[in-house]
Short mmCIF file of C-alpha atoms in Angstrom, two decimals:
data_model
loop_
_atom_site.label_atom_id
_atom_site.label_comp_id
_atom_site.label_asym_id
_atom_site.label_seq_id
_atom_site.Cartn_x
_atom_site.Cartn_y
_atom_site.Cartn_z
CA MET A 26 175.98 103.59 37.59
CA SER A 27 175.45 107.53 37.26
CA GLU A 28 175.41 109.41 40.32
CA SER A 29 172.26 110.03 42.32
CA LYS A 30 170.38 113.47 42.43
CA ALA A 31 169.73 115.48 45.83
CA PHE A 32 166.16 114.55 46.33
CA ILE A 33 164.08 111.65 47.92
CA SER A 34 160.79 110.99 46.17
CA GLY A 35 157.42 109.46 47.11
CA CYS A 36 155.19 107.98 44.32
CA LYS A 37 151.43 107.90 43.90
CA GLY A 38 149.98 104.55 44.68
CA LEU A 39 150.58 100.63 45.36
CA SER A 40 152.46 100.07 42.26
CA LEU A 41 154.75 102.24 40.01
CA SER A 42 153.20 103.71 36.72
CA SER A 43 155.27 103.63 33.69
CA GLU A 44 155.62 107.15 33.86
CA GLU A 45 156.94 106.90 37.47
CA ARG A 46 159.56 104.12 36.32
CA SER A 47 160.55 106.26 33.33
CA PHE A 48 161.01 109.55 35.65
CA PHE A 49 162.90 107.60 38.33
CA ASP A 50 165.11 106.17 35.89
CA GLY A 51 166.03 109.49 34.02
CA GLU A 52 166.25 111.51 37.28
CA ARG A 53 167.77 109.02 40.16
CA PRO A 54 166.75 110.25 43.45
CA TRP A 55 168.98 109.14 46.28
CA GLY A 56 166.00 107.44 47.93
CA PHE A 57 162.40 106.94 48.13
CA ILE A 58 159.50 107.33 51.00
CA LEU A 59 156.37 105.49 51.48
CA PHE A 60 153.18 106.89 53.01
CA GLY A 61 149.76 105.25 53.87
CA ARG A 62 148.42 105.47 50.10
CA ASN A 63 151.31 102.92 49.12
CA ILE A 64 150.48 100.51 51.75
CA GLY A 65 148.27 97.58 50.59
CA GLU A 66 149.24 93.94 51.59
CA GLU A 67 152.51 92.30 52.65
CA GLN A 68 153.63 91.14 49.14
CA GLN A 69 152.58 94.42 47.22
CA ILE A 70 154.68 96.49 49.86
CA SER A 71 157.57 94.32 49.03
CA ASP A 72 157.08 94.57 45.32
CA LEU A 73 156.74 98.26 45.61
CA VAL A 74 160.11 98.80 47.37
CA ALA A 75 161.74 96.37 45.20
CA ALA A 76 160.40 98.33 41.98
CA LEU A 77 161.50 101.53 43.38
CA ARG A 78 164.98 100.12 43.85
CA ASP A 79 164.97 98.53 40.14
CA SER A 80 163.86 101.83 38.59
CA ILE A 81 167.10 103.22 39.58
CA GLY A 82 169.19 100.04 39.25
CA ASN A 83 170.26 100.47 42.88
CA PRO A 84 169.47 97.43 45.01
CA ALA A 85 170.75 99.29 48.12
CA ALA A 86 168.64 102.52 47.61
CA PRO A 87 167.54 103.77 51.09
CA VAL A 88 163.93 103.67 51.49
CA LEU A 89 162.16 105.64 54.20
CA ILE A 90 158.86 105.79 56.13
CA ASP A 91 157.44 107.78 58.94
CA GLN A 92 156.81 104.89 61.27
CA GLU A 93 156.50 106.28 64.71
CA GLY A 94 153.61 104.96 66.67
CA GLY A 95 150.40 106.64 67.70
CA ARG A 96 149.05 108.73 65.00
CA VAL A 97 151.96 108.70 62.77
CA GLN A 98 152.42 105.08 61.63
CA ARG A 99 152.07 104.40 57.93
CA ILE A 100 151.78 100.71 58.23
CA ARG A 101 149.19 99.51 60.79
CA PRO A 102 147.28 96.57 61.80
CA PRO A 103 147.01 93.90 60.72
CA LEU A 104 150.20 94.19 58.88
CA VAL A 105 151.88 95.19 62.13
CA GLN A 106 150.90 95.96 65.49
CA GLN A 107 149.47 99.42 66.51
CA TYR A 108 152.26 101.15 68.52
CA PRO A 109 151.93 103.54 71.19
CA ASN A 110 152.85 107.26 70.80
CA GLY A 111 155.89 108.93 71.93
CA ALA A 112 154.13 110.45 74.94
CA ALA A 113 153.47 107.12 76.14
CA ILE A 114 156.92 105.87 76.09
CA GLY A 115 157.63 109.01 78.11
CA GLU A 116 155.09 108.31 80.66
CA ILE A 117 156.77 104.87 81.27
CA TYR A 118 159.94 106.75 81.51
CA ARG A 119 158.81 109.23 84.12
CA ARG A 120 157.66 106.44 86.42
CA ASP A 121 160.71 104.34 85.86
CA ALA A 122 163.57 105.61 83.82
CA GLU A 123 165.27 102.32 83.12
CA GLY A 124 162.02 100.69 82.17
CA GLY A 125 161.14 103.69 79.65
CA LEU A 126 164.53 103.54 78.01
CA ARG A 127 163.86 99.72 77.30
CA ALA A 128 160.39 100.31 76.22
CA ALA A 129 161.99 103.00 73.46
CA TRP A 130 164.71 100.60 72.58
CA LEU A 131 162.25 97.84 72.24
CA MET A 132 159.78 99.85 69.96
CA GLY A 133 162.83 100.84 67.67
CA ARG A 134 163.97 97.37 67.37
CA LEU A 135 160.39 96.06 66.78
CA HIS A 136 159.97 98.63 64.11
CA ALA A 137 163.14 97.23 62.43
CA PHE A 138 161.71 93.84 62.50
CA ASP A 139 158.37 95.13 60.80
CA LEU A 140 160.04 97.03 58.21
CA MET A 141 163.19 95.34 57.25
CA ARG A 142 161.07 92.40 56.13
CA PHE A 143 159.45 94.59 53.35
CA GLY A 144 162.78 96.11 52.60
CA ILE A 145 162.39 99.33 54.12
CA THR A 146 165.66 100.65 55.63
CA VAL A 147 165.30 103.85 57.20
CA ASP A 148 162.74 105.03 59.90
CA CYS A 149 162.01 108.86 60.34
CA LEU A 150 162.61 108.67 64.17
CA PRO A 151 163.39 109.86 66.78
CA VAL A 152 161.38 112.74 67.36
CA LEU A 153 163.71 114.88 69.10
CA ASP A 154 161.26 118.18 69.48
CA VAL A 155 160.76 119.46 73.05
CA PRO A 156 157.06 121.06 73.00
CA VAL A 157 156.45 123.98 75.30
CA PRO A 158 153.03 124.29 77.20
CA GLY A 159 150.30 125.75 74.66
CA SER A 160 152.16 124.53 71.44
CA HIS A 161 150.31 123.07 68.56
CA ASP A 162 149.68 119.36 68.53
CA VAL A 163 151.34 118.84 65.21
CA ILE A 164 154.06 117.59 67.48
CA GLY A 165 152.07 117.09 70.73
CA ASN A 166 151.99 113.48 71.92
CA ARG A 167 154.43 112.50 69.18
CA ALA A 168 157.25 114.19 71.71
CA TYR A 169 158.75 112.04 74.28
CA GLY A 170 158.76 114.45 76.89
CA HIS A 171 158.75 118.13 77.73
CA ASP A 172 162.42 118.68 78.71
CA PRO A 173 165.48 118.17 76.83
CA GLN A 174 166.90 115.49 78.99
CA SER A 175 164.26 113.05 78.78
CA VAL A 176 163.70 113.88 75.01
CA THR A 177 167.52 112.86 74.47
CA ALA A 178 167.56 109.86 76.66
CA ILE A 179 164.61 108.28 74.71
CA GLY A 180 165.40 109.31 71.53
CA ARG A 181 168.69 107.81 71.73
CA ALA A 182 167.30 104.62 73.00
CA MET A 183 164.74 104.28 70.17
CA ALA A 184 167.76 105.08 67.54
CA GLU A 185 169.72 102.32 69.02
CA GLY A 186 166.89 99.91 68.70
CA LEU A 187 166.38 100.78 64.94
CA LYS A 188 170.16 100.56 64.48
CA SER A 189 170.38 97.21 66.26
CA GLY A 190 167.65 95.75 63.75
CA GLY A 191 169.83 97.04 60.54
CA MET A 192 167.89 100.24 60.09
CA LEU A 193 168.81 103.89 60.16
CA PRO A 194 167.28 106.71 61.74
CA VAL A 195 166.41 110.23 60.82
CA MET A 196 166.56 112.70 63.61
CA LYS A 197 163.76 115.22 63.35
CA HIS A 198 162.81 118.32 63.12
CA MET A 199 166.19 120.02 63.35
CA PRO A 200 167.00 122.39 65.16
CA GLY A 201 163.61 122.03 66.86
CA HIS A 202 159.88 122.16 66.40
CA GLY A 203 158.59 122.24 69.86
CA ARG A 204 157.63 125.71 69.89
CA THR A 205 155.13 125.97 67.00
CA PHE A 206 151.63 127.33 67.87
CA VAL A 207 150.64 126.57 64.07
CA ASP A 208 150.53 123.51 62.12
CA SER A 209 153.68 123.75 59.50
CA HIS A 210 151.67 121.51 57.03
CA HIS A 211 149.33 124.62 56.64
CA SER A 212 151.06 127.71 57.95
CA LEU A 213 154.63 129.02 58.83
CA PRO A 214 155.37 128.88 62.54
CA VAL A 215 157.28 131.74 63.84
CA VAL A 216 159.65 131.34 67.11
CA SER A 217 160.50 134.50 68.79
CA GLU A 218 162.51 133.19 71.59
CA THR A 219 166.20 134.53 72.10
CA PHE A 220 169.20 132.27 70.98
CA ASP A 221 169.89 131.55 74.62
CA GLU A 222 166.53 130.45 75.46
CA LEU A 223 166.69 128.10 72.30
CA ALA A 224 170.14 126.95 73.32
CA LYS A 225 168.94 125.90 76.92
CA SER A 226 166.08 123.52 75.55
CA ASP A 227 165.57 123.05 71.86
CA PHE A 228 168.90 122.35 70.46
CA LEU A 229 170.13 120.30 73.42
CA PRO A 230 168.77 116.90 72.33
CA PHE A 231 170.26 117.47 68.69
CA ILE A 232 173.62 118.37 70.25
CA ALA A 233 173.54 115.34 72.14
CA MET A 234 172.94 113.07 68.98
CA LYS A 235 174.59 115.03 66.54
CA ASP A 236 176.80 111.87 65.54
CA GLU A 237 173.75 110.34 63.93
CA VAL A 238 174.03 110.13 60.21
CA MET A 239 170.70 111.51 59.14
CA ALA A 240 168.47 114.50 60.04
CA MET A 241 165.16 116.35 58.93
CA SER A 242 164.95 119.95 59.06
CA ALA A 243 161.95 122.26 60.68
CA HIS A 244 160.02 124.24 58.65
CA MET A 245 160.04 127.27 61.20
CA VAL A 246 161.17 130.68 61.34
CA PHE A 247 163.60 131.24 64.32
CA THR A 248 163.63 135.24 64.53
CA ALA A 249 166.71 135.49 66.76
CA ILE A 250 168.60 133.83 64.26
CA ASP A 251 166.92 134.55 60.70
CA PRO A 252 163.76 136.38 60.86
CA ASP A 253 163.03 136.25 56.95
CA ASN A 254 163.48 132.37 56.34
CA PRO A 255 162.39 129.26 57.66
CA ALA A 256 165.25 126.98 58.85
CA THR A 257 164.74 124.86 56.02
CA THR A 258 165.68 127.56 53.63
CA SER A 259 167.83 129.73 55.95
CA ALA A 260 171.75 129.35 55.08
CA LYS A 261 172.15 131.15 58.29
CA VAL A 262 170.45 128.73 60.41
CA VAL A 263 172.00 125.74 58.62
CA ARG A 264 175.63 127.17 58.67
CA GLU A 265 175.32 128.81 62.34
CA ILE A 266 173.07 126.52 64.15
CA ILE A 267 172.94 123.15 62.57
CA ARG A 268 176.24 122.92 61.31
CA GLY A 269 178.01 125.34 63.75
CA HIS A 270 176.36 125.40 67.25
CA ILE A 271 174.69 121.87 66.93
CA GLY A 272 177.68 120.33 65.18
CA PHE A 273 175.71 118.10 63.01
CA ASP A 274 177.70 117.00 60.06
CA GLY A 275 175.51 114.26 58.62
CA LEU A 276 173.03 114.03 55.84
CA LEU A 277 170.58 116.91 55.99
CA MET A 278 167.10 116.36 54.36
CA SER A 279 164.31 118.81 54.26
CA ASP A 280 160.92 118.07 55.73
CA ASP A 281 158.25 117.72 52.71
CA VAL A 282 158.98 120.61 50.40
CA SER A 283 155.20 120.31 49.78
CA MET A 284 154.00 121.54 53.21
CA ASN A 285 152.67 125.25 53.03
CA ALA A 286 155.09 126.68 55.44
CA LEU A 287 157.27 127.14 52.50
CA ALA A 288 156.71 129.95 50.04
CA GLY A 289 156.98 129.91 46.27
CA ASP A 290 156.22 127.18 43.59
CA MET A 291 157.84 123.74 43.71
CA SER A 292 161.10 124.72 41.87
CA THR A 293 161.52 127.84 43.91
CA ARG A 294 161.20 125.83 47.23
CA ALA A 295 163.64 122.99 45.96
CA ARG A 296 166.09 125.45 44.88
CA ASN A 297 166.07 127.55 48.21
CA ILE A 298 166.53 124.27 50.11
CA ILE A 299 169.68 123.47 48.29
CA ASP A 300 171.14 127.01 48.11
CA ALA A 301 170.50 126.99 52.07
CA GLY A 302 172.98 124.32 52.25
CA LEU A 303 170.73 121.32 52.85
CA ASP A 304 171.87 118.11 51.18
CA LEU A 305 168.48 116.73 50.00
CA VAL A 306 165.00 117.84 49.13
CA LEU A 307 162.11 115.60 50.36
CA HIS A 308 159.14 115.29 48.20
CA CYS A 309 156.50 113.21 49.48
CA HIS A 310 153.17 113.67 47.51
CA GLY A 311 153.83 111.63 44.54
CA ILE A 312 152.46 114.33 42.10
CA MET A 313 154.42 113.97 39.00
CA ASP A 314 154.54 117.67 37.88
CA GLU A 315 155.93 118.45 41.35
CA MET A 316 158.47 115.56 41.19
CA LYS A 317 159.62 116.87 37.97
CA ALA A 318 159.67 120.46 39.15
CA VAL A 319 162.00 119.24 42.17
CA ALA A 320 164.29 117.20 39.86
CA ASP A 321 164.61 119.91 37.30
CA VAL A 322 166.50 122.05 39.91
CA VAL A 323 168.31 119.89 42.33
CA PRO A 324 171.91 119.12 41.54
CA VAL A 325 173.29 115.68 41.19
CA LEU A 326 175.39 114.82 44.63
CA ALA A 327 178.74 116.13 44.71
CA GLY A 328 181.16 117.18 47.17
CA GLU A 329 180.22 117.52 50.92
CA THR A 330 176.78 116.25 50.20
CA LEU A 331 178.04 113.33 48.43
CA ARG A 332 180.53 112.67 51.27
CA ARG A 333 177.53 112.52 53.72
CA ALA A 334 175.31 110.44 51.54
CA ARG A 335 178.14 107.74 51.38
CA ALA A 336 178.63 107.99 55.02
CA ALA A 337 174.98 107.47 55.62
CA GLU A 338 174.92 104.45 53.13
CA ALA A 339 178.10 102.96 54.84
CA ALA A 340 176.53 103.16 58.36
CA PHE A 341 174.14 100.25 58.00
CA ARG A 342 175.09 97.30 59.96
CA LYS A 343 174.03 93.66 60.15
CA PRO A 344 170.97 93.20 62.31
CA ASP A 345 171.50 91.67 65.79
CA ASN A 346 170.24 87.96 66.45
CA ALA A 347 167.46 89.18 68.87
CA ASN A 348 164.36 86.79 69.20
CA GLU A 349 161.45 88.94 67.70
CA GLN A 350 158.60 86.99 69.66
CA GLU A 351 160.53 87.47 73.14
CA LEU A 352 160.98 91.17 72.40
CA ARG A 353 157.48 91.63 71.38
CA ALA A 354 155.96 89.91 74.51
CA GLU A 355 158.56 92.08 76.69
CA PHE A 356 157.39 95.16 74.97
CA ASN A 357 153.62 94.60 75.16
CA SER A 358 154.27 93.79 78.92
CA LEU A 359 155.61 97.25 79.61
CA PHE A 360 152.40 98.77 78.37
CA ALA A 361 149.91 96.47 80.02
CA THR A 362 149.33 98.97 82.99
CA VAL A 363 149.78 101.94 81.05
#
């Protein structure tokens, strides 16, 4: 089997087109990501996940999803229950730290029950961003709290719940997306705080969880570190902050390359991401011309990126023997009074 290329790809709809099958067969992305447009009914989701893996001849290829709860939940009722947002977990934690951590672990574990039955193996959680007062709600109530200690504690419990269910988490958005005053889907956020200010808050949850195997970058400029480039395309941020100060040596993927916080055409963006030292380019929209542009410029996995990808692939563990009905009842009881 030939080596994968350094990108993760979405697809357009509820099933693969012949063009998509041919593209994936030829370009061999490392993994795939699903969005709401890919979600129909139970068998359809399972069939799509199987078809994605079959298209590259890898039955273990990672399949990702953003299944947080609240407004960022790609699979919704009636297929799975509607989960609360991160802020609701944080509210329990502020009243009862032990109960909040249990709620976070349970939600991660229940996500794993939900997603693994479809063959989805990676959830883009936890959200380790620490919002500041007045920041844009692109993070907002997705965050677990407004201090790094509570964000770290809840994020770690959420990740452990996912891993107990046989999934892997992706920390986001490294090195911190809490200070944005614009939506990075549409504009480029610029953060002017000093390194010392960032180091006292934004970076701390990522330092605490630096041994996780995957993380996603932030499309934000940190002027104290690199005033000219967002973290996703900044070799200085990747080298000095993410790999250096934070100490993360896992697999680092971009946030969606299609987001308008990034400059240039799709080829330029993808090339800049790889040149900055990220391991993988994430392309989400399923637009074939853009997918081809990304695939044309990303390399085959090699060297440190291949090592990190192999480490991530080896980190999956067998799910525990937890009773889903009991855990779901316990989880729902914690929110009965929220």
